[in-house]
Coordinates of C-alpha atoms and ligand atoms in Angstrom, one line a residue:
M1 CA 0.3 -21.7 -15.3
T2 CA -0.4 -21.7 -11.4
T3 CA -2.5 -18.4 -9.3
P4 CA 0.1 -16.8 -7.9
R5 CA -0.4 -16.2 -3.8
V6 CA 0.6 -12.5 -3.9
H7 CA -0.2 -9.3 -1.6
T8 CA -2.7 -7.7 -1.9
S9 CA -1.1 -4.0 -3.8
E10 CA 1.0 -6.7 -6.4
L11 CA -2.1 -6.8 -9.3
R12 CA -0.9 -2.9 -9.9
G13 CA -1.6 -1.4 -12.7
T14 CA 0.0 1.3 -13.4
A15 CA 3.2 -0.4 -14.4
L16 CA 1.6 -2.2 -17.6
A17 CA -0.2 1.5 -18.4
N18 CA 3.2 2.5 -18.4
E19 CA 4.1 0.4 -20.8
I20 CA 1.1 -0.1 -22.9
R21 CA 1.4 3.8 -23.2
A22 CA 5.2 3.8 -24.0
R23 CA 4.3 1.5 -26.8
A24 CA 1.2 3.6 -28.1
A25 CA 3.6 6.5 -28.2
S26 CA 6.2 5.4 -30.8
A27 CA 3.3 4.0 -32.8
A28 CA 1.8 7.9 -32.7
T29 CA 5.3 8.6 -33.7
E30 CA 6.0 6.8 -36.7
L31 CA 1.9 6.9 -37.7
T32 CA 3.2 11.3 -37.3
A33 CA 6.0 11.0 -38.9
A34 CA 4.1 9.4 -42.1
G35 CA 1.9 12.4 -42.1
T36 CA -1.0 10.5 -40.0
P37 CA -1.0 12.0 -36.6
P38 CA -3.2 10.5 -34.7
Q39 CA -6.8 11.4 -33.1
L40 CA -9.2 10.9 -30.4
A41 CA -12.3 13.8 -30.1
V42 CA -14.4 12.8 -26.9
V43 CA -17.7 14.2 -27.6
V44 CA -18.6 15.9 -23.8
A45 CA -22.5 17.1 -22.9
T46 CA -22.5 17.0 -18.7
D47 CA -21.0 19.5 -16.6
D48 CA -20.7 17.0 -14.3
G49 CA -17.5 17.0 -11.8
S50 CA -16.0 13.5 -12.4
S51 CA -16.5 13.1 -15.6
A52 CA -15.1 16.7 -16.5
W53 CA -12.1 15.2 -14.2
Y54 CA -11.9 11.8 -16.0
V55 CA -11.8 13.6 -19.5
R56 CA -8.7 15.2 -18.5
S57 CA -6.9 12.7 -17.6
I58 CA -7.1 11.4 -20.7
A59 CA -6.6 14.6 -22.5
R60 CA -3.4 14.4 -20.4
A61 CA -2.3 11.0 -21.7
A62 CA -3.2 11.7 -25.4
A63 CA -1.3 14.9 -24.9
K64 CA 2.2 12.5 -23.6
T65 CA 1.3 9.8 -26.1
G66 CA 1.4 12.1 -29.0
I67 CA -1.8 11.5 -30.0
Q68 CA -4.1 14.3 -30.1
C69 CA -6.1 15.1 -28.3
T70 CA -10.3 17.6 -29.7
L71 CA -12.8 17.7 -27.2
V72 CA -15.9 18.7 -28.4
E73 CA -18.0 20.1 -25.4
L74 CA -21.3 19.6 -26.2
G75 CA -23.3 21.3 -22.8
P76 CA -25.0 20.0 -20.4
K77 CA -28.6 21.2 -22.2
A78 CA -27.0 19.3 -25.9
T79 CA -29.9 17.4 -27.3
A80 CA -30.2 13.5 -29.1
E81 CA -29.7 15.1 -32.3
Q82 CA -26.8 17.6 -31.6
I83 CA -25.1 14.6 -30.3
R84 CA -26.1 12.4 -33.0
T85 CA -24.4 15.1 -35.8
S86 CA -21.4 15.8 -33.9
L87 CA -20.6 12.0 -33.6
T88 CA -21.6 12.0 -37.2
A89 CA -19.3 14.1 -38.1
L90 CA -16.7 12.6 -36.4
S91 CA -16.9 9.7 -37.7
A92 CA -16.7 11.1 -41.6
D93 CA -13.7 13.1 -40.8
P94 CA -10.8 11.6 -42.3
E95 CA -8.3 13.1 -39.7
V96 CA -10.3 11.5 -36.8
H97 CA -9.4 7.8 -35.6
G98 CA -10.8 7.2 -32.4
I99 CA -14.6 8.9 -31.0
I100 CA -15.3 8.2 -27.0
L101 CA -18.9 9.8 -25.9
Q102 CA -18.2 10.5 -22.5
T103 CA -21.3 9.4 -20.0
P104 CA -23.3 10.9 -18.2
L105 CA -26.0 12.1 -21.1
P106 CA -28.2 15.2 -20.3
D107 CA -31.5 12.9 -18.7
G108 CA -33.7 11.4 -21.4
V109 CA -30.8 10.7 -24.0
A110 CA -30.2 7.4 -24.6
F111 CA -25.8 6.3 -24.7
D112 CA -26.7 3.0 -26.6
D113 CA -29.0 5.1 -29.8
L114 CA -26.5 7.4 -29.6
A115 CA -23.5 5.8 -29.9
A116 CA -24.4 3.5 -33.1
A117 CA -23.7 6.5 -34.7
I118 CA -20.4 5.6 -33.9
D119 CA -18.4 4.3 -36.7
P120 CA -16.8 1.1 -35.7
A121 CA -14.0 1.2 -37.2
K122 CA -13.5 4.6 -34.9
D123 CA -14.9 3.2 -31.6
V124 CA -11.8 2.3 -29.3
D125 CA -14.1 2.4 -26.2
G126 CA -16.5 -0.2 -27.6
A127 CA -19.6 1.7 -27.5
N128 CA -21.7 1.3 -30.2
P129 CA -24.0 -1.8 -30.2
L130 CA -22.1 -3.3 -33.1
S131 CA -18.6 -3.5 -31.6
L132 CA -20.7 -5.9 -28.8
G133 CA -22.2 -8.3 -31.3
R134 CA -19.1 -8.1 -33.1
L135 CA -17.5 -9.0 -30.2
T136 CA -19.7 -11.8 -29.0
A137 CA -19.8 -13.1 -32.5
N138 CA -15.7 -13.4 -32.2
L139 CA -15.8 -10.9 -35.2
P140 CA -12.8 -8.1 -34.9
A141 CA -14.1 -5.4 -32.5
F142 CA -12.8 -3.4 -29.8
A143 CA -14.1 -4.2 -26.8
P144 CA -15.1 -1.5 -24.5
A145 CA -11.5 -0.5 -23.3
T146 CA -12.7 -1.3 -19.6
A147 CA -13.2 -5.0 -19.9
A148 CA -10.3 -5.4 -22.9
A149 CA -7.9 -3.9 -19.3
V150 CA -9.9 -6.8 -17.2
L151 CA -7.7 -8.9 -19.4
A152 CA -4.7 -7.4 -19.9
L153 CA -4.2 -7.2 -16.3
L154 CA -5.2 -10.7 -15.2
D155 CA -2.8 -11.8 -18.9
R156 CA -0.3 -9.7 -16.7
H157 CA -0.3 -11.6 -13.3
E158 CA -0.3 -14.5 -15.1
I159 CA -3.9 -15.8 -14.3
E160 CA -5.2 -18.7 -15.6
L161 CA -7.9 -18.8 -17.4
A162 CA -9.5 -21.7 -19.3
G163 CA -11.7 -23.6 -17.9
R164 CA -11.6 -22.2 -14.2
H165 CA -14.5 -20.2 -12.8
A166 CA -15.1 -16.4 -13.1
V167 CA -17.5 -14.9 -12.1
V168 CA -18.7 -11.1 -12.9
V169 CA -21.0 -9.0 -10.6
G170 CA -22.2 -6.3 -13.0
R171 CA -24.4 -7.0 -16.3
S172 CA -24.0 -3.0 -18.5
T173 CA -23.1 -3.2 -21.6
V174 CA -19.5 -0.4 -21.0
V175 CA -18.6 -3.5 -18.4
G176 CA -20.1 -6.4 -17.2
K177 CA -21.2 -7.8 -20.3
P178 CA -18.7 -7.5 -22.6
T179 CA -15.7 -7.9 -19.7
A180 CA -18.5 -11.3 -19.5
Q181 CA -17.6 -12.0 -22.9
L182 CA -14.1 -11.7 -22.6
L183 CA -13.4 -14.4 -20.9
L184 CA -15.3 -17.1 -22.3
Q185 CA -13.2 -16.0 -25.5
R186 CA -10.6 -17.2 -23.0
D187 CA -12.2 -20.4 -22.7
A188 CA -13.4 -19.2 -18.9
T189 CA -16.8 -20.8 -17.5
V190 CA -18.7 -17.4 -16.5
S191 CA -21.2 -16.6 -14.0
I192 CA -22.3 -12.6 -13.8
C193 CA -24.2 -11.2 -11.2
H194 CA -26.3 -8.5 -10.9
R195 CA -29.1 -6.6 -7.9
H196 CA -31.6 -9.5 -8.9
T197 CA -29.5 -12.6 -7.9
K198 CA -29.6 -14.5 -5.0
D199 CA -27.1 -15.4 -2.5
L200 CA -24.5 -13.1 -4.0
A201 CA -21.7 -14.2 -1.4
E202 CA -22.5 -18.4 -2.4
I203 CA -21.6 -17.4 -6.1
T204 CA -18.7 -15.3 -5.4
R205 CA -17.3 -18.3 -3.1
R206 CA -16.9 -20.4 -6.0
A207 CA -15.1 -18.1 -8.3
D208 CA -11.6 -18.4 -8.9
V209 CA -11.5 -14.8 -10.6
L210 CA -13.9 -12.5 -9.8
I211 CA -14.5 -9.3 -11.6
S212 CA -16.5 -7.0 -9.5
A213 CA -18.3 -3.9 -11.6
A214 CA -21.4 -3.5 -9.4
G215 CA -20.3 0.5 -8.6
R216 CA -20.9 -0.3 -4.3
I217 CA -18.7 0.9 -1.7
G218 CA -17.7 -2.3 0.4
L219 CA -19.7 -5.0 -1.6
I220 CA -16.9 -7.9 -1.4
T221 CA -16.5 -8.5 1.5
A222 CA -14.1 -11.4 2.5
A223 CA -17.8 -13.7 2.8
H224 CA -18.0 -13.1 -0.7
V225 CA -14.2 -15.2 -1.6
A226 CA -12.5 -18.1 -1.7
P227 CA -9.3 -18.4 -0.5
E228 CA -7.0 -18.5 -4.0
A229 CA -9.0 -16.3 -5.6
V230 CA -8.3 -13.0 -7.2
I231 CA -10.1 -10.5 -7.6
I232 CA -10.0 -7.6 -9.8
D233 CA -12.1 -4.2 -8.8
V234 CA -13.4 -2.5 -11.1
G235 CA -15.5 -0.5 -9.2
T236 CA -14.6 3.5 -9.3
N237 CA -17.2 5.1 -5.9
P238 CA -16.3 9.0 -5.1
T239 CA -15.8 8.8 -0.9
D240 CA -17.0 11.8 1.0
D241 CA -13.6 13.4 1.4
G242 CA -13.1 13.4 -2.5
G243 CA -11.3 10.0 -3.1
L244 CA -11.9 7.1 -4.6
V245 CA -12.7 3.3 -3.4
G246 CA -13.5 0.5 -5.2
D247 CA -16.3 -2.3 -4.3
V248 CA -13.6 -4.4 -2.9
D249 CA -13.5 -4.3 1.3
T250 CA -10.1 -4.1 0.8
A251 CA -8.9 -4.1 4.1
S252 CA -11.4 -7.0 5.2
V253 CA -10.3 -9.8 2.3
Q254 CA -6.0 -8.8 2.5
G255 CA -4.0 -11.8 3.3
R256 CA -7.0 -14.2 2.8
V257 CA -7.0 -13.7 -1.7
A258 CA -4.6 -14.8 -4.2
G259 CA -4.9 -11.4 -5.0
V260 CA -7.0 -8.0 -5.3
T261 CA -6.2 -4.9 -7.4
P262 CA -5.9 -1.5 -5.6
V263 CA -8.1 1.5 -6.8
P264 CA -6.9 3.6 -7.3
G265 CA -4.3 2.7 -9.3
G266 CA -5.8 -0.9 -10.8
V267 CA -8.4 -1.0 -13.8
G268 CA -8.3 2.6 -14.3
P269 CA -5.2 3.5 -15.9
V270 CA -5.2 0.5 -17.4
T271 CA -8.3 1.7 -19.0
T272 CA -7.0 4.9 -20.0
A273 CA -4.1 3.6 -21.8
L274 CA -5.6 1.4 -23.8
L275 CA -7.9 3.8 -25.1
L276 CA -5.0 5.4 -26.7
Q277 CA -3.9 1.8 -27.9
H278 CA -7.1 1.6 -29.7
T279 CA -6.6 5.2 -31.7
V280 CA -3.1 4.6 -32.7
Q281 CA -5.2 0.7 -33.8
A282 CA -7.9 2.4 -35.5
A283 CA -5.3 5.0 -37.2
R284 CA -2.9 2.3 -38.1
R285 CA -5.5 0.7 -40.3
R286 CA -6.4 3.8 -42.6
Ligands
LIG301 P1 -23.8 0.2 -13.9 O1 -24.6 0.7 -15.1 O2 -24.0 1.1 -12.8 O3 -24.0 -1.3 -13.6 C1 -23.7 -1.9 -12.0 C2 -24.2 -2.7 -12.8 O4 -24.0 -3.7 -10.7 C3 -25.1 -3.7 -12.6 O5 -25.6 -5.2 -13.1 C4 -26.1 -4.2 -11.8 O6 -27.2 -5.1 -10.8 C5 -25.2 -3.9 -10.8 N1 -25.5 -4.3 -9.4 C6 -25.7 -2.9 -8.4 N2 -25.3 -3.4 -7.2 C7 -25.3 -4.4 -7.0 C8 -25.6 -4.5 -6.0 N3 -25.3 -4.9 -4.6 N4 -24.9 -6.9 -6.4 C9 -25.0 -7.3 -7.3 N5 -24.9 -6.2 -8.4 C10 -25.5 -5.3 -8.2 O7 -22.4 0.6 -13.8 P2 -21.1 0.7 -14.6 O8 -21.0 1.9 -15.7 O9 -21.2 -0.9 -15.1 O10 -19.7 0.7 -13.4 C11 -19.7 -0.5 -13.1 C12 -18.2 0.4 -11.9 O11 -17.2 0.7 -12.6 C13 -18.5 2.0 -11.3 O12 -18.4 1.5 -9.7 C14 -18.0 3.2 -12.5 O13 -18.0 3.8 -12.2 C15 -17.1 1.4 -12.8 N6 -16.3 1.8 -13.8 C16 -14.6 2.2 -13.9 C17 -14.2 2.2 -15.1 C18 -12.4 1.8 -14.6 O14 -12.0 2.4 -15.8 N7 -12.0 2.0 -13.8 C19 -14.8 1.9 -15.7 C20 -15.9 2.1 -15.9 C21 -16.8 2.2 -15.3 P3 -28.8 -4.7 -12.4 O15 -28.2 -4.5 -13.5 O16 -29.4 -5.3 -11.9 O17 -29.2 -3.2 -12.1

């Protein structure tokens, strides 16, 4: 496979997301007919506006796909113990197949510790540290949906990975690290950058495939990219006028690279679709 020289708008995720959702919908219909209606539970312990928007979009997509989405609203004052009790009960509930612990969590409540209470078989967003460990050991596990979406987009656009240099900007447990792991599994040579990385541009310019997951507006400019690079922009940064932009200064890189995903309309819709796909996979395995 060769890297196609494409216009910026061509690395979109919407068509791929529609296809993934259509496949999940047909699996959901079969499961429901067989007496196992798939159910996704989302535990929410925040009143954060953008989190509420994201949860509503998951619930809408689930409803259209024939997956029941149950919101467990614990409120922004929930304690770690209340959240853990809820995750443990959902893990034991045979009618629940997928569980998501929504962020942010109340101040002082640690995500990784609580995510360990999610049954790995229902961990459709790869939040339980066991899931990342299994992924690292090449054992079956759900990858975090965003990391899986990055790979799905690269595959959809036939971007070769084996032997190529992939640079991931960001090392969070939910995005950067699992994305790097999935790229390694595909035989890419992977560099991971973070806030302490010296001369970011010098490293990102050597990327054949650049994944930006920093959450910083305008972090990646023309000075950070090689001419034939493919860029996956994972960043979702709210703007003052209520919009959403990625990490990449798209105007500056446009026409200089092989392709870049738009924000919105790139990684985001594929992430949501994969959460639904993971839920029907989890329901099928029961
Ligand atoms: P996070 O936990 O805040 O991690 C950000 C990472 O970026 C950290 O590793 C940080 O380095 C690194 N970073 C920050 N500024 C940097 C800089 N100037 N230079 C180099 N590295 C820098 O965020 P996250 O949860 O991974 O999310 C990252 C972005 O993806 C956010 O915009 C988030 O909204 C978005 N996101 C999108 C989706 C989707 O479906 N599209 C899903 C999840 C997240 P240190 O480790 O050194 O602090």
